[in-house]
């Protein structure tokens, strides 16, 4: 359950209008809330299991910055949850990210 995964080692939590995402000390991201807003990140779960250094939320999506400089997004596509159009430019070399409302 999500509660068990949040019992210890959480370094930060961010949210949007329908979901939350917690970054653990291990670099894993744990999500909960409305699936449409990124509360379930099954499509990106393997890329969010480790190596994440920062997470941010927007109106209906999330973005995670990995130690490798890769950006992973999930949530509502129209809110930034689908970065496939620019994925090649987000695969490495990114040093910071920020969310928007």
mmCIF file of N, CA and C in Angstrom:
data_model
loop_
_atom_site.group_PDB
_atom_site.id
_atom_site.type_symbol
_atom_site.label_atom_id
_atom_site.label_comp_id
_atom_site.label_asym_id
_atom_site.label_seq_id
_atom_site.Cartn_x
_atom_site.Cartn_y
_atom_site.Cartn_z
ATOM 1 N N UNK A 1 0.831 -1.190 0.000
ATOM 2 C CA UNK A 1 0.000 0.000 0.000
ATOM 3 C C UNK A 1 0.872 1.249 0.000
ATOM 4 N N UNK A 2 0.325 2.337 -0.484
ATOM 5 C CA UNK A 2 1.060 3.598 -0.545
ATOM 6 C C UNK A 2 1.503 4.040 0.847
ATOM 7 N N UNK A 3 0.626 3.914 1.831
ATOM 8 C CA UNK A 3 0.967 4.353 3.191
ATOM 9 C C UNK A 3 2.228 3.663 3.708
ATOM 10 N N UNK A 4 2.383 2.390 3.425
ATOM 11 C CA UNK A 4 3.573 1.662 3.859
ATOM 12 C C UNK A 4 4.832 2.211 3.194
ATOM 13 N N UNK A 5 4.713 2.590 1.931
ATOM 14 C CA UNK A 5 5.868 3.110 1.198
ATOM 15 C C UNK A 5 6.241 4.522 1.633
ATOM 16 N N UNK A 6 5.305 5.204 2.325
ATOM 17 C CA UNK A 6 5.550 6.571 2.778
ATOM 18 C C UNK A 6 5.917 6.644 4.258
ATOM 19 N N UNK A 7 6.004 5.504 4.914
ATOM 20 C CA UNK A 7 6.231 5.471 6.361
ATOM 21 C C UNK A 7 7.593 6.015 6.767
ATOM 22 N N UNK A 8 8.568 5.975 5.888
ATOM 23 C CA UNK A 8 9.907 6.470 6.219
ATOM 24 C C UNK A 8 10.662 6.826 4.946
ATOM 25 N N UNK A 9 11.637 7.707 5.086
ATOM 26 C CA UNK A 9 12.539 8.011 3.986
ATOM 27 C C UNK A 9 12.003 8.952 2.932
ATOM 28 N N UNK A 10 10.965 9.733 3.234
ATOM 29 C CA UNK A 10 10.424 10.689 2.266
ATOM 30 C C UNK A 10 11.185 12.004 2.402
ATOM 31 N N UNK A 11 11.753 12.487 1.297
ATOM 32 C CA UNK A 11 12.520 13.731 1.347
ATOM 33 C C UNK A 11 11.727 14.945 0.888
ATOM 34 N N UNK A 12 10.726 14.747 0.006
ATOM 35 C CA UNK A 12 9.877 15.864 -0.420
ATOM 36 C C UNK A 12 8.570 15.341 -1.000
ATOM 37 N N UNK A 13 7.570 16.205 -0.978
ATOM 38 C CA UNK A 13 6.258 15.885 -1.550
ATOM 39 C C UNK A 13 5.800 17.087 -2.368
ATOM 40 N N UNK A 14 5.239 16.823 -3.534
ATOM 41 C CA UNK A 14 4.656 17.874 -4.356
ATOM 42 C C UNK A 14 3.286 17.408 -4.823
ATOM 43 N N UNK A 15 2.451 18.337 -5.227
ATOM 44 C CA UNK A 15 1.109 17.975 -5.657
ATOM 45 C C UNK A 15 0.638 18.816 -6.819
ATOM 46 N N UNK A 16 -0.500 18.415 -7.334
ATOM 47 C CA UNK A 16 -1.194 19.208 -8.345
ATOM 48 C C UNK A 16 -2.681 19.194 -7.968
ATOM 49 N N UNK A 17 -3.568 19.517 -8.883
ATOM 50 C CA UNK A 17 -4.982 19.633 -8.533
ATOM 51 C C UNK A 17 -5.653 18.311 -8.180
ATOM 52 N N UNK A 18 -5.023 17.173 -8.503
ATOM 53 C CA UNK A 18 -5.686 15.902 -8.235
ATOM 54 C C UNK A 18 -4.832 14.783 -7.701
ATOM 55 N N UNK A 19 -3.546 15.026 -7.473
ATOM 56 C CA UNK A 19 -2.674 13.935 -7.043
ATOM 57 C C UNK A 19 -1.446 14.476 -6.317
ATOM 58 N N UNK A 20 -0.717 13.553 -5.699
ATOM 59 C CA UNK A 20 0.522 13.881 -5.005
ATOM 60 C C UNK A 20 1.622 12.942 -5.471
ATOM 61 N N UNK A 21 2.862 13.402 -5.326
ATOM 62 C CA UNK A 21 4.029 12.580 -5.616
ATOM 63 C C UNK A 21 5.057 12.843 -4.522
ATOM 64 N N UNK A 22 5.598 11.770 -3.970
ATOM 65 C CA UNK A 22 6.617 11.875 -2.933
ATOM 66 C C UNK A 22 7.937 11.355 -3.476
ATOM 67 N N UNK A 23 9.003 12.059 -3.161
ATOM 68 C CA UNK A 23 10.346 11.627 -3.524
ATOM 69 C C UNK A 23 10.990 11.036 -2.285
ATOM 70 N N UNK A 24 11.437 9.812 -2.404
ATOM 71 C CA UNK A 24 12.073 9.138 -1.279
ATOM 72 C C UNK A 24 13.593 9.320 -1.331
ATOM 73 N N UNK A 25 14.226 9.128 -0.188
ATOM 74 C CA UNK A 25 15.685 9.255 -0.088
ATOM 75 C C UNK A 25 16.409 8.330 -1.060
ATOM 76 N N UNK A 26 15.763 7.250 -1.453
ATOM 77 C CA UNK A 26 16.346 6.272 -2.367
ATOM 78 C C UNK A 26 16.272 6.708 -3.828
ATOM 79 N N UNK A 27 15.564 7.826 -4.099
ATOM 80 C CA UNK A 27 15.380 8.274 -5.475
ATOM 81 C C UNK A 27 14.153 7.696 -6.135
ATOM 82 N N UNK A 28 13.333 6.983 -5.370
ATOM 83 C CA UNK A 28 12.076 6.419 -5.870
ATOM 84 C C UNK A 28 10.972 7.462 -5.733
ATOM 85 N N UNK A 29 10.025 7.469 -6.678
ATOM 86 C CA UNK A 29 8.852 8.331 -6.607
ATOM 87 C C UNK A 29 7.639 7.471 -6.294
ATOM 88 N N UNK A 30 6.848 7.912 -5.302
ATOM 89 C CA UNK A 30 5.611 7.238 -4.908
ATOM 90 C C UNK A 30 4.470 8.208 -5.183
ATOM 91 N N UNK A 31 3.435 7.753 -5.895
ATOM 92 C CA UNK A 31 2.315 8.628 -6.248
ATOM 93 C C UNK A 31 1.002 8.100 -5.698
ATOM 94 N N UNK A 32 0.057 9.017 -5.507
ATOM 95 C CA UNK A 32 -1.290 8.632 -5.104
ATOM 96 C C UNK A 32 -2.253 9.759 -5.472
ATOM 97 N N UNK A 33 -3.524 9.405 -5.590
ATOM 98 C CA UNK A 33 -4.557 10.367 -5.971
ATOM 99 C C UNK A 33 -5.231 9.939 -7.259
ATOM 100 N N UNK A 34 -5.821 10.897 -7.935
ATOM 101 C CA UNK A 34 -6.556 10.654 -9.179
ATOM 102 C C UNK A 34 -5.586 10.215 -10.281
ATOM 103 N N UNK A 35 -5.848 9.056 -10.851
ATOM 104 C CA UNK A 35 -4.970 8.514 -11.891
ATOM 105 C C UNK A 35 -4.833 9.457 -13.083
ATOM 106 N N UNK A 36 -5.902 10.152 -13.436
ATOM 107 C CA UNK A 36 -5.865 11.057 -14.583
ATOM 108 C C UNK A 36 -4.893 12.213 -14.381
ATOM 109 N N UNK A 37 -4.600 12.544 -13.134
ATOM 110 C CA UNK A 37 -3.712 13.662 -12.812
ATOM 111 C C UNK A 37 -2.326 13.195 -12.352
ATOM 112 N N UNK A 38 -2.015 11.941 -12.585
ATOM 113 C CA UNK A 38 -0.703 11.426 -12.242
ATOM 114 C C UNK A 38 -0.626 10.670 -10.932
ATOM 115 N N UNK A 39 -1.779 10.415 -10.315
ATOM 116 C CA UNK A 39 -1.797 9.658 -9.065
ATOM 117 C C UNK A 39 -1.396 8.214 -9.248
ATOM 118 N N UNK A 40 -1.476 7.739 -10.477
ATOM 119 C CA UNK A 40 -0.981 6.416 -10.853
ATOM 120 C C UNK A 40 -0.021 6.665 -12.013
ATOM 121 N N UNK A 41 1.209 6.231 -11.853
ATOM 122 C CA UNK A 41 2.221 6.517 -12.891
ATOM 123 C C UNK A 41 2.731 5.233 -13.528
ATOM 124 N N UNK A 42 1.853 4.274 -13.738
ATOM 125 C CA UNK A 42 2.278 2.958 -14.222
ATOM 126 C C UNK A 42 3.061 3.021 -15.537
ATOM 127 N N UNK A 43 2.727 3.952 -16.413
ATOM 128 C CA UNK A 43 3.439 4.039 -17.697
ATOM 129 C C UNK A 43 4.896 4.456 -17.517
ATOM 130 N N UNK A 44 5.187 5.176 -16.443
ATOM 131 C CA UNK A 44 6.557 5.650 -16.200
ATOM 132 C C UNK A 44 7.175 5.014 -14.966
ATOM 133 N N UNK A 45 6.494 4.067 -14.352
ATOM 134 C CA UNK A 45 6.924 3.513 -13.063
ATOM 135 C C UNK A 45 8.344 2.970 -13.078
ATOM 136 N N UNK A 46 8.730 2.289 -14.145
ATOM 137 C CA UNK A 46 10.082 1.729 -14.184
ATOM 138 C C UNK A 46 11.148 2.818 -14.187
ATOM 139 N N UNK A 47 10.844 3.971 -14.776
ATOM 140 C CA UNK A 47 11.803 5.080 -14.828
ATOM 141 C C UNK A 47 11.781 5.925 -13.557
ATOM 142 N N UNK A 48 10.791 5.674 -12.680
ATOM 143 C CA UNK A 48 10.660 6.425 -11.430
ATOM 144 C C UNK A 48 10.996 5.582 -10.206
ATOM 145 N N UNK A 49 11.509 4.385 -10.417
ATOM 146 C CA UNK A 49 11.805 3.473 -9.315
ATOM 147 C C UNK A 49 13.083 3.834 -8.574
ATOM 148 N N UNK A 50 13.971 4.572 -9.222
ATOM 149 C CA UNK A 50 15.245 4.957 -8.598
ATOM 150 C C UNK A 50 15.907 6.055 -9.430
ATOM 151 N N UNK A 51 16.837 6.770 -8.813
ATOM 152 C CA UNK A 51 17.630 7.743 -9.546
ATOM 153 C C UNK A 51 16.988 9.094 -9.762
ATOM 154 N N UNK A 52 15.868 9.373 -9.095
ATOM 155 C CA UNK A 52 15.213 10.672 -9.236
ATOM 156 C C UNK A 52 15.768 11.621 -8.181
ATOM 157 N N UNK A 53 16.101 12.839 -8.587
ATOM 158 C CA UNK A 53 16.655 13.816 -7.651
ATOM 159 C C UNK A 53 15.699 14.948 -7.317
ATOM 160 N N UNK A 54 14.672 15.175 -8.154
ATOM 161 C CA UNK A 54 13.748 16.285 -7.922
ATOM 162 C C UNK A 54 12.430 15.997 -8.629
ATOM 163 N N UNK A 55 11.313 16.404 -8.024
ATOM 164 C CA UNK A 55 10.002 16.292 -8.656
ATOM 165 C C UNK A 55 9.274 17.625 -8.519
ATOM 166 N N UNK A 56 8.413 17.907 -9.499
ATOM 167 C CA UNK A 56 7.600 19.112 -9.452
ATOM 168 C C UNK A 56 6.240 18.806 -10.070
ATOM 169 N N UNK A 57 5.231 19.558 -9.662
ATOM 170 C CA UNK A 57 3.892 19.379 -10.200
ATOM 171 C C UNK A 57 3.459 20.592 -11.001
ATOM 172 N N UNK A 58 2.513 20.367 -11.884
ATOM 173 C CA UNK A 58 1.863 21.451 -12.622
ATOM 174 C C UNK A 58 0.371 21.291 -12.389
ATOM 175 N N UNK A 59 -0.450 21.961 -13.153
ATOM 176 C CA UNK A 59 -1.887 21.883 -12.953
ATOM 177 C C UNK A 59 -2.435 20.473 -12.911
ATOM 178 N N UNK A 60 -1.953 19.591 -13.753
ATOM 179 C CA UNK A 60 -2.466 18.233 -13.794
ATOM 180 C C UNK A 60 -1.450 17.180 -14.152
ATOM 181 N N UNK A 61 -0.179 17.502 -14.001
ATOM 182 C CA UNK A 61 0.874 16.558 -14.359
ATOM 183 C C UNK A 61 2.067 16.731 -13.433
ATOM 184 N N UNK A 62 3.023 15.824 -13.567
ATOM 185 C CA UNK A 62 4.256 15.882 -12.790
ATOM 186 C C UNK A 62 5.445 15.736 -13.727
ATOM 187 N N UNK A 63 6.588 16.226 -13.256
ATOM 188 C CA UNK A 63 7.856 16.011 -13.949
ATOM 189 C C UNK A 63 8.884 15.622 -12.899
ATOM 190 N N UNK A 64 9.738 14.688 -13.260
ATOM 191 C CA UNK A 64 10.804 14.241 -12.379
ATOM 192 C C UNK A 64 12.136 14.428 -13.102
ATOM 193 N N UNK A 65 13.115 14.938 -12.374
ATOM 194 C CA UNK A 65 14.462 15.073 -12.903
ATOM 195 C C UNK A 65 15.310 13.963 -12.318
ATOM 196 N N UNK A 66 15.906 13.193 -13.184
ATOM 197 C CA UNK A 66 16.740 12.077 -12.740
ATOM 198 C C UNK A 66 18.201 12.517 -12.602
ATOM 199 N N UNK A 67 18.947 11.768 -11.823
ATOM 200 C CA UNK A 67 20.373 12.051 -11.622
ATOM 201 C C UNK A 67 21.122 12.110 -12.958
ATOM 202 N N UNK A 68 20.646 11.381 -13.943
ATOM 203 C CA UNK A 68 21.271 11.324 -15.263
ATOM 204 C C UNK A 68 20.994 12.556 -16.116
ATOM 205 N N UNK A 69 20.097 13.445 -15.643
ATOM 206 C CA UNK A 69 19.712 14.609 -16.430
ATOM 207 C C UNK A 69 18.509 14.365 -17.317
ATOM 208 N N UNK A 70 17.922 13.192 -17.211
ATOM 209 C CA UNK A 70 16.708 12.857 -17.967
ATOM 210 C C UNK A 70 15.496 13.424 -17.245
ATOM 211 N N UNK A 71 14.479 13.858 -17.992
ATOM 212 C CA UNK A 71 13.209 14.304 -17.432
ATOM 213 C C UNK A 71 12.141 13.269 -17.771
ATOM 214 N N UNK A 72 11.368 12.871 -16.756
ATOM 215 C CA UNK A 72 10.267 11.928 -16.922
ATOM 216 C C UNK A 72 8.983 12.672 -16.561
ATOM 217 N N UNK A 73 7.955 12.587 -17.407
ATOM 218 C CA UNK A 73 6.679 13.246 -17.122
ATOM 219 C C UNK A 73 5.542 12.238 -17.129
ATOM 220 N N UNK A 74 4.496 12.554 -16.360
ATOM 221 C CA UNK A 74 3.298 11.726 -16.334
ATOM 222 C C UNK A 74 2.137 12.563 -15.833
ATOM 223 N N UNK A 75 0.921 12.101 -16.120
ATOM 224 C CA UNK A 75 -0.283 12.837 -15.758
ATOM 225 C C UNK A 75 -1.042 13.233 -17.009
ATOM 226 N N UNK A 76 -1.852 14.262 -16.893
ATOM 227 C CA UNK A 76 -2.669 14.714 -18.021
ATOM 228 C C UNK A 76 -1.776 15.255 -19.144
ATOM 229 N N UNK A 77 -1.966 14.715 -20.332
ATOM 230 C CA UNK A 77 -1.130 15.098 -21.480
ATOM 231 C C UNK A 77 -1.199 16.597 -21.747
ATOM 232 N N UNK A 78 -2.391 17.173 -21.681
ATOM 233 C CA UNK A 78 -2.550 18.595 -21.991
ATOM 234 C C UNK A 78 -1.970 19.510 -20.910
ATOM 235 N N UNK A 79 -1.557 18.924 -19.794
ATOM 236 C CA UNK A 79 -0.928 19.686 -18.703
ATOM 237 C C UNK A 79 0.576 19.438 -18.629
ATOM 238 N N UNK A 80 1.121 18.750 -19.621
ATOM 239 C CA UNK A 80 2.553 18.482 -19.652
ATOM 240 C C UNK A 80 2.937 17.056 -19.318
ATOM 241 N N UNK A 81 1.949 16.202 -19.089
ATOM 242 C CA UNK A 81 2.238 14.823 -18.725
ATOM 243 C C UNK A 81 2.760 13.960 -19.856
ATOM 244 N N UNK A 82 2.638 14.440 -21.083
ATOM 245 C CA UNK A 82 3.156 13.714 -22.246
ATOM 246 C C UNK A 82 4.204 14.581 -22.927
ATOM 247 N N UNK A 83 5.459 14.215 -22.763
ATOM 248 C CA UNK A 83 6.548 15.004 -23.371
ATOM 249 C C UNK A 83 7.116 14.318 -24.602
ATOM 250 N N UNK A 84 6.372 13.406 -25.199
ATOM 251 C CA UNK A 84 6.905 12.625 -26.316
ATOM 252 C C UNK A 84 7.366 13.492 -27.492
ATOM 253 N N UNK A 85 6.754 14.642 -27.697
ATOM 254 C CA UNK A 85 7.147 15.508 -28.808
ATOM 255 C C UNK A 85 8.545 16.094 -28.631
ATOM 256 N N UNK A 86 9.012 16.170 -27.397
ATOM 257 C CA UNK A 86 10.340 16.739 -27.118
ATOM 258 C C UNK A 86 11.216 15.768 -26.324
ATOM 259 N N UNK A 87 10.826 14.508 -26.286
ATOM 260 C CA UNK A 87 11.523 13.515 -25.464
ATOM 261 C C UNK A 87 13.006 13.411 -25.781
ATOM 262 N N UNK A 88 13.368 13.557 -27.039
ATOM 263 C CA UNK A 88 14.781 13.458 -27.399
ATOM 264 C C UNK A 88 15.602 14.572 -26.759
ATOM 265 N N UNK A 89 14.992 15.730 -26.510
ATOM 266 C CA UNK A 89 15.696 16.848 -25.882
ATOM 267 C C UNK A 89 15.672 16.771 -24.362
ATOM 268 N N UNK A 90 14.916 15.822 -23.813
ATOM 269 C CA UNK A 90 14.807 15.658 -22.360
ATOM 270 C C UNK A 90 15.451 14.359 -21.881
ATOM 271 N N UNK A 91 16.139 13.673 -22.763
ATOM 272 C CA UNK A 91 16.724 12.376 -22.429
ATOM 273 C C UNK A 91 17.969 12.492 -21.570
ATOM 274 N N UNK A 92 18.653 13.631 -21.604
ATOM 275 C CA UNK A 92 19.882 13.827 -20.816
ATOM 276 C C UNK A 92 20.252 15.304 -20.846
ATOM 277 N N UNK A 93 21.081 15.702 -19.879
ATOM 278 C CA UNK A 93 21.629 17.045 -19.880
ATOM 279 C C UNK A 93 20.777 18.128 -19.259
ATOM 280 N N UNK A 94 19.627 17.783 -18.696
ATOM 281 C CA UNK A 94 18.775 18.779 -18.032
ATOM 282 C C UNK A 94 19.281 18.955 -16.599
ATOM 283 N N UNK A 95 19.414 20.197 -16.149
ATOM 284 C CA UNK A 95 19.952 20.438 -14.803
ATOM 285 C C UNK A 95 18.908 20.928 -13.807
ATOM 286 N N UNK A 96 17.772 21.455 -14.291
ATOM 287 C CA UNK A 96 16.705 21.871 -13.370
ATOM 288 C C UNK A 96 15.373 21.900 -14.101
ATOM 289 N N UNK A 97 14.310 21.755 -13.336
ATOM 290 C CA UNK A 97 12.943 21.820 -13.877
ATOM 291 C C UNK A 97 12.079 22.605 -12.900
ATOM 292 N N UNK A 98 10.962 23.107 -13.393
ATOM 293 C CA UNK A 98 9.997 23.792 -12.539
ATOM 294 C C UNK A 98 8.608 23.530 -13.092
ATOM 295 N N UNK A 99 7.629 23.583 -12.225
ATOM 296 C CA UNK A 99 6.243 23.376 -12.643
ATOM 297 C C UNK A 99 5.555 24.707 -12.885
ATOM 298 N N UNK A 100 4.357 24.631 -13.410
ATOM 299 C CA UNK A 100 3.557 25.840 -13.628
ATOM 300 C C UNK A 100 2.123 25.545 -13.228
ATOM 301 N N UNK A 101 1.349 26.561 -13.053
ATOM 302 C CA UNK A 101 -0.049 26.384 -12.633
ATOM 303 C C UNK A 101 -0.941 26.142 -13.812
#
